[in-house]
Amino acid sequence: MEQAPHADIAQAWATHILAHQTAIFRLAYLMVGDATIAEDLAQETLMRALRMQHQFDQSRPLKPWLLQITANLARNYRRSLRRYLRALQRLATQQPEFSEFNETTGPAWEATQLWQAISRLAQREQEVIYLRYFLELSEQETAQALGIAQGTVKSRLHRALVRLREVVDGEFPELRTERCA
Protein backbone atom coordinates (compact mmCIF):
# COMPACT_ATOMS: atom_id res chain seq x y z
CA MET A 1 0.00 0.00 0.00
CA GLU A 2 1.35 3.41 -0.97
CA GLN A 3 1.75 6.17 1.62
CA ALA A 4 -0.31 9.31 1.26
CA PRO A 5 1.61 12.35 -0.08
CA HIS A 6 0.94 14.17 3.19
CA ALA A 7 2.69 11.41 5.16
CA ASP A 8 5.72 11.63 2.86
CA ILE A 9 5.93 15.38 3.38
CA ALA A 10 5.62 15.01 7.15
CA GLN A 11 8.37 12.36 7.18
CA ALA A 12 10.68 14.54 5.08
CA TRP A 13 10.01 17.53 7.37
CA ALA A 14 10.71 15.44 10.50
CA THR A 15 14.00 14.20 9.00
CA HIS A 16 15.01 17.77 8.15
CA ILE A 17 14.23 18.95 11.69
CA LEU A 18 16.09 16.05 13.31
CA ALA A 19 19.26 17.16 11.55
CA HIS A 20 19.35 20.06 14.05
CA GLN A 21 18.60 17.97 17.15
CA THR A 22 22.09 18.38 18.66
CA ALA A 23 22.02 22.19 18.44
CA ILE A 24 18.51 22.23 19.90
CA PHE A 25 19.56 20.09 22.86
CA ARG A 26 22.75 22.10 23.44
CA LEU A 27 20.88 25.41 23.59
CA ALA A 28 18.24 23.97 25.90
CA TYR A 29 20.95 22.55 28.19
CA LEU A 30 22.89 25.80 28.23
CA MET A 31 19.75 27.71 29.16
CA VAL A 32 18.37 25.38 31.85
CA GLY A 33 21.51 23.58 33.09
CA ASP A 34 19.83 20.17 33.42
CA ALA A 35 20.21 17.41 30.83
CA THR A 36 16.87 15.76 31.58
CA ILE A 37 14.94 19.01 31.28
CA ALA A 38 16.94 19.89 28.15
CA GLU A 39 15.93 16.56 26.57
CA ASP A 40 12.29 17.32 27.34
CA LEU A 41 12.60 20.81 25.88
CA ALA A 42 14.32 19.45 22.77
CA GLN A 43 11.51 16.93 22.27
CA GLU A 44 8.91 19.66 22.76
CA THR A 45 10.75 21.82 20.21
CA LEU A 46 10.62 19.04 17.65
CA MET A 47 6.93 18.38 18.28
CA ARG A 48 6.05 22.08 18.03
CA ALA A 49 8.06 22.46 14.85
CA LEU A 50 6.16 19.57 13.31
CA ARG A 51 2.82 21.07 14.37
CA MET A 52 3.79 24.56 13.21
CA GLN A 53 5.53 23.62 9.94
CA HIS A 54 2.86 25.53 8.00
CA GLN A 55 4.05 28.74 9.75
CA PHE A 56 7.68 28.28 8.72
CA ASP A 57 8.89 30.69 6.03
CA GLN A 58 10.64 28.43 3.49
CA SER A 59 12.81 31.34 2.31
CA ARG A 60 14.57 31.47 5.70
CA PRO A 61 17.00 28.98 7.28
CA LEU A 62 15.44 26.32 9.48
CA LYS A 63 18.02 26.19 12.30
CA PRO A 64 17.44 29.72 13.69
CA TRP A 65 13.67 29.12 13.63
CA LEU A 66 14.09 25.89 15.60
CA LEU A 67 16.46 27.57 18.07
CA GLN A 68 13.96 30.39 18.56
CA ILE A 69 11.33 27.82 19.52
CA THR A 70 13.85 26.19 21.88
CA ALA A 71 14.83 29.49 23.49
CA ASN A 72 11.16 30.39 24.02
CA LEU A 73 10.44 27.03 25.64
CA ALA A 74 13.52 27.32 27.87
CA ARG A 75 12.52 30.85 28.91
CA ASN A 76 9.02 29.64 29.73
CA TYR A 77 10.43 26.75 31.73
CA ARG A 78 12.74 29.07 33.68
CA ARG A 79 9.88 31.48 34.33
CA SER A 80 7.60 28.73 35.61
CA LEU A 81 10.40 27.33 37.74
CA ARG A 82 10.93 30.73 39.35
CA ARG A 83 7.22 31.02 40.06
CA TYR A 84 7.18 27.55 41.58
CA LEU A 85 10.22 28.24 43.73
CA ARG A 86 8.79 31.55 44.93
CA ALA A 87 5.53 29.85 45.79
CA LEU A 88 7.47 27.38 47.91
CA GLN A 89 9.64 30.22 49.30
CA ARG A 90 12.85 28.60 48.14
CA LEU A 91 15.77 29.93 46.19
CA ALA A 92 14.81 32.07 43.21
CA THR A 93 17.24 30.25 40.89
CA GLN A 94 19.01 26.96 40.73
CA GLN A 95 22.48 26.26 39.48
CA PRO A 96 23.76 22.80 38.72
CA GLU A 97 26.37 21.40 41.06
CA PHE A 98 29.78 20.81 39.57
CA SER A 99 31.10 18.54 42.30
CA GLU A 100 31.97 15.87 39.73
CA PHE A 101 34.93 18.01 38.65
CA ASN A 102 37.68 17.46 41.18
CA GLU A 103 40.44 19.03 39.16
CA THR A 104 41.30 22.69 39.60
CA THR A 105 42.99 23.16 36.23
CA GLY A 106 42.51 22.00 32.69
CA PRO A 107 39.79 22.31 30.07
CA ALA A 108 36.98 20.74 32.14
CA TRP A 109 37.69 23.06 35.06
CA GLU A 110 37.94 26.11 32.77
CA ALA A 111 34.68 25.19 31.03
CA THR A 112 32.95 24.85 34.40
CA GLN A 113 34.28 28.18 35.59
CA LEU A 114 33.32 29.89 32.34
CA TRP A 115 29.81 28.42 32.47
CA GLN A 116 29.44 29.66 36.05
CA ALA A 117 30.69 33.12 35.03
CA ILE A 118 28.20 33.26 32.14
CA SER A 119 25.40 32.16 34.46
CA ARG A 120 26.01 35.38 36.45
CA LEU A 121 24.92 37.44 33.43
CA ALA A 122 21.38 38.52 32.64
CA GLN A 123 19.35 35.99 30.67
CA ARG A 124 19.45 38.08 27.46
CA GLU A 125 23.24 38.29 27.72
CA GLN A 126 23.54 34.54 28.28
CA GLU A 127 21.34 33.74 25.29
CA VAL A 128 23.30 35.85 22.83
CA ILE A 129 26.61 34.35 24.03
CA TYR A 130 25.25 30.77 23.87
CA LEU A 131 23.91 31.20 20.35
CA ARG A 132 26.87 33.09 18.91
CA TYR A 133 29.79 31.30 20.56
CA PHE A 134 28.60 27.97 21.96
CA LEU A 135 26.40 27.07 18.99
CA GLU A 136 28.54 29.08 16.55
CA LEU A 137 25.65 30.79 14.78
CA SER A 138 26.36 33.78 12.60
CA GLU A 139 25.12 37.17 13.76
CA GLN A 140 22.29 36.91 11.24
CA GLU A 141 21.26 33.44 12.46
CA THR A 142 21.49 34.62 16.07
CA ALA A 143 19.23 37.56 15.22
CA GLN A 144 16.71 35.22 13.62
CA ALA A 145 16.83 32.80 16.56
CA LEU A 146 16.20 35.62 19.04
CA GLY A 147 13.73 37.46 16.83
CA ILE A 148 15.73 40.70 16.92
CA ALA A 149 17.66 42.86 14.45
CA GLN A 150 21.24 41.95 13.55
CA GLY A 151 22.45 45.30 14.91
CA THR A 152 20.78 44.49 18.21
CA VAL A 153 22.71 41.20 18.30
CA LYS A 154 25.96 43.13 17.85
CA SER A 155 25.19 45.59 20.64
CA ARG A 156 23.90 42.89 23.02
CA LEU A 157 26.93 40.76 22.30
CA HIS A 158 29.28 43.67 22.94
CA ARG A 159 27.56 44.52 26.24
CA ALA A 160 27.46 40.85 27.25
CA LEU A 161 31.18 40.39 26.63
CA VAL A 162 32.02 43.58 28.53
CA ARG A 163 29.89 42.36 31.43
CA LEU A 164 31.43 38.87 31.22
CA ARG A 165 34.92 40.38 31.45
CA GLU A 166 33.82 42.27 34.57
CA VAL A 167 32.45 39.06 36.12
CA VAL A 168 35.59 37.12 35.23
CA ASP A 169 37.87 39.85 36.59
CA GLY A 170 35.85 40.16 39.81
CA GLU A 171 34.81 36.57 40.57
CA PHE A 172 36.89 34.27 38.37
CA PRO A 173 40.32 35.93 38.00
CA GLU A 174 41.94 32.52 37.53
CA LEU A 175 40.31 32.41 34.08
CA ARG A 176 42.28 35.50 33.02
CA THR A 177 45.54 34.21 31.59
CA GLU A 178 47.92 35.62 29.03
CA ARG A 179 46.15 33.70 26.26
CA CYS A 180 42.73 35.11 27.34
CA ALA A 181 43.79 38.68 28.10
PDB file of C-alpha atoms in Angstrom:
ATOM      1  CA  MET A   1       0.000   0.000   0.000  1.00  0.00           C
ATOM      2  CA  GLU A   2       1.347   3.407  -0.969  1.00  0.00           C
ATOM      3  CA  GLN A   3       1.748   6.173   1.619  1.00  0.00           C
ATOM      4  CA  ALA A   4      -0.308   9.313   1.261  1.00  0.00           C
ATOM      5  CA  PRO A   5       1.613  12.348  -0.077  1.00  0.00           C
ATOM      6  CA  HIS A   6       0.939  14.168   3.189  1.00  0.00           C
ATOM      7  CA  ALA A   7       2.689  11.408   5.162  1.00  0.00           C
ATOM      8  CA  ASP A   8       5.722  11.628   2.863  1.00  0.00           C
ATOM      9  CA  ILE A   9       5.935  15.384   3.379  1.00  0.00           C
ATOM     10  CA  ALA A  10       5.619  15.014   7.155  1.00  0.00           C
ATOM     11  CA  GLN A  11       8.366  12.361   7.175  1.00  0.00           C
ATOM     12  CA  ALA A  12      10.682  14.544   5.084  1.00  0.00           C
ATOM     13  CA  TRP A  13      10.008  17.526   7.366  1.00  0.00           C
ATOM     14  CA  ALA A  14      10.713  15.438  10.497  1.00  0.00           C
ATOM     15  CA  THR A  15      13.998  14.199   8.996  1.00  0.00           C
ATOM     16  CA  HIS A  16      15.006  17.774   8.146  1.00  0.00           C
ATOM     17  CA  ILE A  17      14.228  18.955  11.691  1.00  0.00           C
ATOM     18  CA  LEU A  18      16.086  16.052  13.314  1.00  0.00           C
ATOM     19  CA  ALA A  19      19.261  17.165  11.546  1.00  0.00           C
ATOM     20  CA  HIS A  20      19.348  20.060  14.054  1.00  0.00           C
ATOM     21  CA  GLN A  21      18.602  17.968  17.152  1.00  0.00           C
ATOM     22  CA  THR A  22      22.089  18.382  18.661  1.00  0.00           C
ATOM     23  CA  ALA A  23      22.024  22.193  18.440  1.00  0.00           C
ATOM     24  CA  ILE A  24      18.511  22.235  19.902  1.00  0.00           C
ATOM     25  CA  PHE A  25      19.555  20.088  22.862  1.00  0.00           C
ATOM     26  CA  ARG A  26      22.751  22.100  23.443  1.00  0.00           C
ATOM     27  CA  LEU A  27      20.876  25.405  23.588  1.00  0.00           C
ATOM     28  CA  ALA A  28      18.243  23.967  25.905  1.00  0.00           C
ATOM     29  CA  TYR A  29      20.946  22.552  28.188  1.00  0.00           C
ATOM     30  CA  LEU A  30      22.885  25.803  28.230  1.00  0.00           C
ATOM     31  CA  MET A  31      19.752  27.714  29.164  1.00  0.00           C
ATOM     32  CA  VAL A  32      18.370  25.379  31.847  1.00  0.00           C
ATOM     33  CA  GLY A  33      21.505  23.579  33.092  1.00  0.00           C
ATOM     34  CA  ASP A  34      19.825  20.174  33.422  1.00  0.00           C
ATOM     35  CA  ALA A  35      20.209  17.409  30.828  1.00  0.00           C
ATOM     36  CA  THR A  36      16.869  15.755  31.584  1.00  0.00           C
ATOM     37  CA  ILE A  37      14.939  19.007  31.276  1.00  0.00           C
ATOM     38  CA  ALA A  38      16.944  19.889  28.152  1.00  0.00           C
ATOM     39  CA  GLU A  39      15.933  16.563  26.568  1.00  0.00           C
ATOM     40  CA  ASP A  40      12.293  17.319  27.344  1.00  0.00           C
ATOM     41  CA  LEU A  41      12.596  20.811  25.882  1.00  0.00           C
ATOM     42  CA  ALA A  42      14.320  19.447  22.773  1.00  0.00           C
ATOM     43  CA  GLN A  43      11.506  16.930  22.272  1.00  0.00           C
ATOM     44  CA  GLU A  44       8.906  19.657  22.760  1.00  0.00           C
ATOM     45  CA  THR A  45      10.752  21.823  20.213  1.00  0.00           C
ATOM     46  CA  LEU A  46      10.623  19.038  17.655  1.00  0.00           C
ATOM     47  CA  MET A  47       6.930  18.377  18.279  1.00  0.00           C
ATOM     48  CA  ARG A  48       6.054  22.080  18.026  1.00  0.00           C
ATOM     49  CA  ALA A  49       8.065  22.457  14.848  1.00  0.00           C
ATOM     50  CA  LEU A  50       6.160  19.567  13.310  1.00  0.00           C
ATOM     51  CA  ARG A  51       2.825  21.073  14.374  1.00  0.00           C
ATOM     52  CA  MET A  52       3.793  24.564  13.206  1.00  0.00           C
ATOM     53  CA  GLN A  53       5.527  23.623   9.942  1.00  0.00           C
ATOM     54  CA  HIS A  54       2.863  25.532   8.004  1.00  0.00           C
ATOM     55  CA  GLN A  55       4.050  28.735   9.755  1.00  0.00           C
ATOM     56  CA  PHE A  56       7.677  28.275   8.716  1.00  0.00           C
ATOM     57  CA  ASP A  57       8.892  30.692   6.032  1.00  0.00           C
ATOM     58  CA  GLN A  58      10.644  28.433   3.494  1.00  0.00           C
ATOM     59  CA  SER A  59      12.809  31.337   2.312  1.00  0.00           C
ATOM     60  CA  ARG A  60      14.569  31.469   5.701  1.00  0.00           C
ATOM     61  CA  PRO A  61      17.000  28.985   7.281  1.00  0.00           C
ATOM     62  CA  LEU A  62      15.439  26.316   9.480  1.00  0.00           C
ATOM     63  CA  LYS A  63      18.022  26.193  12.295  1.00  0.00           C
ATOM     64  CA  PRO A  64      17.436  29.717  13.693  1.00  0.00           C
ATOM     65  CA  TRP A  65      13.668  29.123  13.633  1.00  0.00           C
ATOM     66  CA  LEU A  66      14.086  25.893  15.604  1.00  0.00           C
ATOM     67  CA  LEU A  67      16.457  27.568  18.066  1.00  0.00           C
ATOM     68  CA  GLN A  68      13.963  30.392  18.563  1.00  0.00           C
ATOM     69  CA  ILE A  69      11.327  27.819  19.525  1.00  0.00           C
ATOM     70  CA  THR A  70      13.854  26.186  21.883  1.00  0.00           C
ATOM     71  CA  ALA A  71      14.825  29.494  23.490  1.00  0.00           C
ATOM     72  CA  ASN A  72      11.164  30.393  24.023  1.00  0.00           C
ATOM     73  CA  LEU A  73      10.442  27.026  25.637  1.00  0.00           C
ATOM     74  CA  ALA A  74      13.516  27.315  27.867  1.00  0.00           C
ATOM     75  CA  ARG A  75      12.517  30.846  28.912  1.00  0.00           C
ATOM     76  CA  ASN A  76       9.018  29.637  29.728  1.00  0.00           C
ATOM     77  CA  TYR A  77      10.434  26.749  31.730  1.00  0.00           C
ATOM     78  CA  ARG A  78      12.736  29.068  33.682  1.00  0.00           C
ATOM     79  CA  ARG A  79       9.880  31.483  34.325  1.00  0.00           C
ATOM     80  CA  SER A  80       7.599  28.730  35.611  1.00  0.00           C
ATOM     81  CA  LEU A  81      10.400  27.332  37.743  1.00  0.00           C
ATOM     82  CA  ARG A  82      10.934  30.729  39.355  1.00  0.00           C
ATOM     83  CA  ARG A  83       7.223  31.019  40.063  1.00  0.00           C
ATOM     84  CA  TYR A  84       7.176  27.554  41.584  1.00  0.00           C
ATOM     85  CA  LEU A  85      10.224  28.243  43.732  1.00  0.00           C
ATOM     86  CA  ARG A  86       8.792  31.545  44.927  1.00  0.00           C
ATOM     87  CA  ALA A  87       5.529  29.849  45.787  1.00  0.00           C
ATOM     88  CA  LEU A  88       7.467  27.384  47.910  1.00  0.00           C
ATOM     89  CA  GLN A  89       9.636  30.224  49.302  1.00  0.00           C
ATOM     90  CA  ARG A  90      12.846  28.602  48.144  1.00  0.00           C
ATOM     91  CA  LEU A  91      15.771  29.928  46.189  1.00  0.00           C
ATOM     92  CA  ALA A  92      14.813  32.074  43.211  1.00  0.00           C
ATOM     93  CA  THR A  93      17.238  30.251  40.887  1.00  0.00           C
ATOM     94  CA  GLN A  94      19.014  26.962  40.735  1.00  0.00           C
ATOM     95  CA  GLN A  95      22.485  26.256  39.484  1.00  0.00           C
ATOM     96  CA  PRO A  96      23.758  22.799  38.724  1.00  0.00           C
ATOM     97  CA  GLU A  97      26.366  21.403  41.058  1.00  0.00           C
ATOM     98  CA  PHE A  98      29.775  20.811  39.573  1.00  0.00           C
ATOM     99  CA  SER A  99      31.099  18.539  42.298  1.00  0.00           C
ATOM    100  CA  GLU A 100      31.972  15.871  39.731  1.00  0.00           C
ATOM    101  CA  PHE A 101      34.926  18.008  38.647  1.00  0.00           C
ATOM    102  CA  ASN A 102      37.679  17.458  41.180  1.00  0.00           C
ATOM    103  CA  GLU A 103      40.442  19.028  39.160  1.00  0.00           C
ATOM    104  CA  THR A 104      41.305  22.689  39.598  1.00  0.00           C
ATOM    105  CA  THR A 105      42.988  23.160  36.233  1.00  0.00           C
ATOM    106  CA  GLY A 106      42.507  22.002  32.690  1.00  0.00           C
ATOM    107  CA  PRO A 107      39.791  22.308  30.071  1.00  0.00           C
ATOM    108  CA  ALA A 108      36.982  20.743  32.144  1.00  0.00           C
ATOM    109  CA  TRP A 109      37.688  23.060  35.059  1.00  0.00           C
ATOM    110  CA  GLU A 110      37.935  26.109  32.771  1.00  0.00           C
ATOM    111  CA  ALA A 111      34.680  25.188  31.033  1.00  0.00           C
ATOM    112  CA  THR A 112      32.949  24.845  34.397  1.00  0.00           C
ATOM    113  CA  GLN A 113      34.284  28.176  35.594  1.00  0.00           C
ATOM    114  CA  LEU A 114      33.323  29.888  32.344  1.00  0.00           C
ATOM    115  CA  TRP A 115      29.805  28.419  32.473  1.00  0.00           C
ATOM    116  CA  GLN A 116      29.442  29.662  36.046  1.00  0.00           C
ATOM    117  CA  ALA A 117      30.688  33.118  35.027  1.00  0.00           C
ATOM    118  CA  ILE A 118      28.205  33.263  32.141  1.00  0.00           C
ATOM    119  CA  SER A 119      25.399  32.162  34.463  1.00  0.00           C
ATOM    120  CA  ARG A 120      26.008  35.376  36.447  1.00  0.00           C
ATOM    121  CA  LEU A 121      24.920  37.437  33.433  1.00  0.00           C
ATOM    122  CA  ALA A 122      21.383  38.522  32.637  1.00  0.00           C
ATOM    123  CA  GLN A 123      19.346  35.991  30.671  1.00  0.00           C
ATOM    124  CA  ARG A 124      19.455  38.084  27.460  1.00  0.00           C
ATOM    125  CA  GLU A 125      23.241  38.292  27.725  1.00  0.00           C
ATOM    126  CA  GLN A 126      23.535  34.537  28.278  1.00  0.00           C
ATOM    127  CA  GLU A 127      21.342  33.743  25.290  1.00  0.00           C
ATOM    128  CA  VAL A 128      23.300  35.846  22.826  1.00  0.00           C
ATOM    129  CA  ILE A 129      26.609  34.346  24.031  1.00  0.00           C
ATOM    130  CA  TYR A 130      25.253  30.771  23.874  1.00  0.00           C
ATOM    131  CA  LEU A 131      23.911  31.198  20.355  1.00  0.00           C
ATOM    132  CA  ARG A 132      26.867  33.092  18.913  1.00  0.00           C
ATOM    133  CA  TYR A 133      29.792  31.298  20.564  1.00  0.00           C
ATOM    134  CA  PHE A 134      28.602  27.970  21.959  1.00  0.00           C
ATOM    135  CA  LEU A 135      26.396  27.075  18.987  1.00  0.00           C
ATOM    136  CA  GLU A 136      28.543  29.077  16.546  1.00  0.00           C
ATOM    137  CA  LEU A 137      25.654  30.786  14.785  1.00  0.00           C
ATOM    138  CA  SER A 138      26.359  33.781  12.597  1.00  0.00           C
ATOM    139  CA  GLU A 139      25.123  37.174  13.760  1.00  0.00           C
ATOM    140  CA  GLN A 140      22.287  36.908  11.237  1.00  0.00           C
ATOM    141  CA  GLU A 141      21.264  33.436  12.460  1.00  0.00           C
ATOM    142  CA  THR A 142      21.486  34.615  16.071  1.00  0.00           C
ATOM    143  CA  ALA A 143      19.234  37.559  15.218  1.00  0.00           C
ATOM    144  CA  GLN A 144      16.711  35.221  13.620  1.00  0.00           C
ATOM    145  CA  ALA A 145      16.826  32.800  16.557  1.00  0.00           C
ATOM    146  CA  LEU A 146      16.203  35.618  19.038  1.00  0.00           C
ATOM    147  CA  GLY A 147      13.727  37.458  16.833  1.00  0.00           C
ATOM    148  CA  ILE A 148      15.727  40.696  16.919  1.00  0.00           C
ATOM    149  CA  ALA A 149      17.660  42.863  14.453  1.00  0.00           C
ATOM    150  CA  GLN A 150      21.236  41.948  13.551  1.00  0.00           C
ATOM    151  CA  GLY A 151      22.454  45.297  14.906  1.00  0.00           C
ATOM    152  CA  THR A 152      20.783  44.490  18.214  1.00  0.00           C
ATOM    153  CA  VAL A 153      22.711  41.201  18.305  1.00  0.00           C
ATOM    154  CA  LYS A 154      25.959  43.130  17.846  1.00  0.00           C
ATOM    155  CA  SER A 155      25.188  45.587  20.637  1.00  0.00           C
ATOM    156  CA  ARG A 156      23.898  42.887  23.025  1.00  0.00           C
ATOM    157  CA  LEU A 157      26.930  40.760  22.303  1.00  0.00           C
ATOM    158  CA  HIS A 158      29.277  43.669  22.943  1.00  0.00           C
ATOM    159  CA  ARG A 159      27.562  44.516  26.244  1.00  0.00           C
ATOM    160  CA  ALA A 160      27.455  40.846  27.246  1.00  0.00           C
ATOM    161  CA  LEU A 161      31.178  40.393  26.628  1.00  0.00           C
ATOM    162  CA  VAL A 162      32.020  43.578  28.535  1.00  0.00           C
ATOM    163  CA  ARG A 163      29.887  42.356  31.431  1.00  0.00           C
ATOM    164  CA  LEU A 164      31.428  38.874  31.220  1.00  0.00           C
ATOM    165  CA  ARG A 165      34.925  40.376  31.448  1.00  0.00           C
ATOM    166  CA  GLU A 166      33.816  42.268  34.572  1.00  0.00           C
ATOM    167  CA  VAL A 167      32.449  39.064  36.122  1.00  0.00           C
ATOM    168  CA  VAL A 168      35.594  37.118  35.235  1.00  0.00           C
ATOM    169  CA  ASP A 169      37.867  39.850  36.592  1.00  0.00           C
ATOM    170  CA  GLY A 170      35.853  40.159  39.812  1.00  0.00           C
ATOM    171  CA  GLU A 171      34.807  36.575  40.566  1.00  0.00           C
ATOM    172  CA  PHE A 172      36.887  34.269  38.366  1.00  0.00           C
ATOM    173  CA  PRO A 173      40.315  35.934  38.003  1.00  0.00           C
ATOM    174  CA  GLU A 174      41.937  32.522  37.528  1.00  0.00           C
ATOM    175  CA  LEU A 175      40.311  32.412  34.075  1.00  0.00           C
ATOM    176  CA  ARG A 176      42.278  35.501  33.016  1.00  0.00           C
ATOM    177  CA  THR A 177      45.540  34.207  31.586  1.00  0.00           C
ATOM    178  CA  GLU A 178      47.919  35.623  29.034  1.00  0.00           C
ATOM    179  CA  ARG A 179      46.154  33.700  26.263  1.00  0.00           C
ATOM    180  CA  CYS A 180      42.733  35.109  27.336  1.00  0.00           C
ATOM    181  CA  ALA A 181      43.789  38.678  28.102  1.00  0.00           C
TER     182      ALA A 181
END
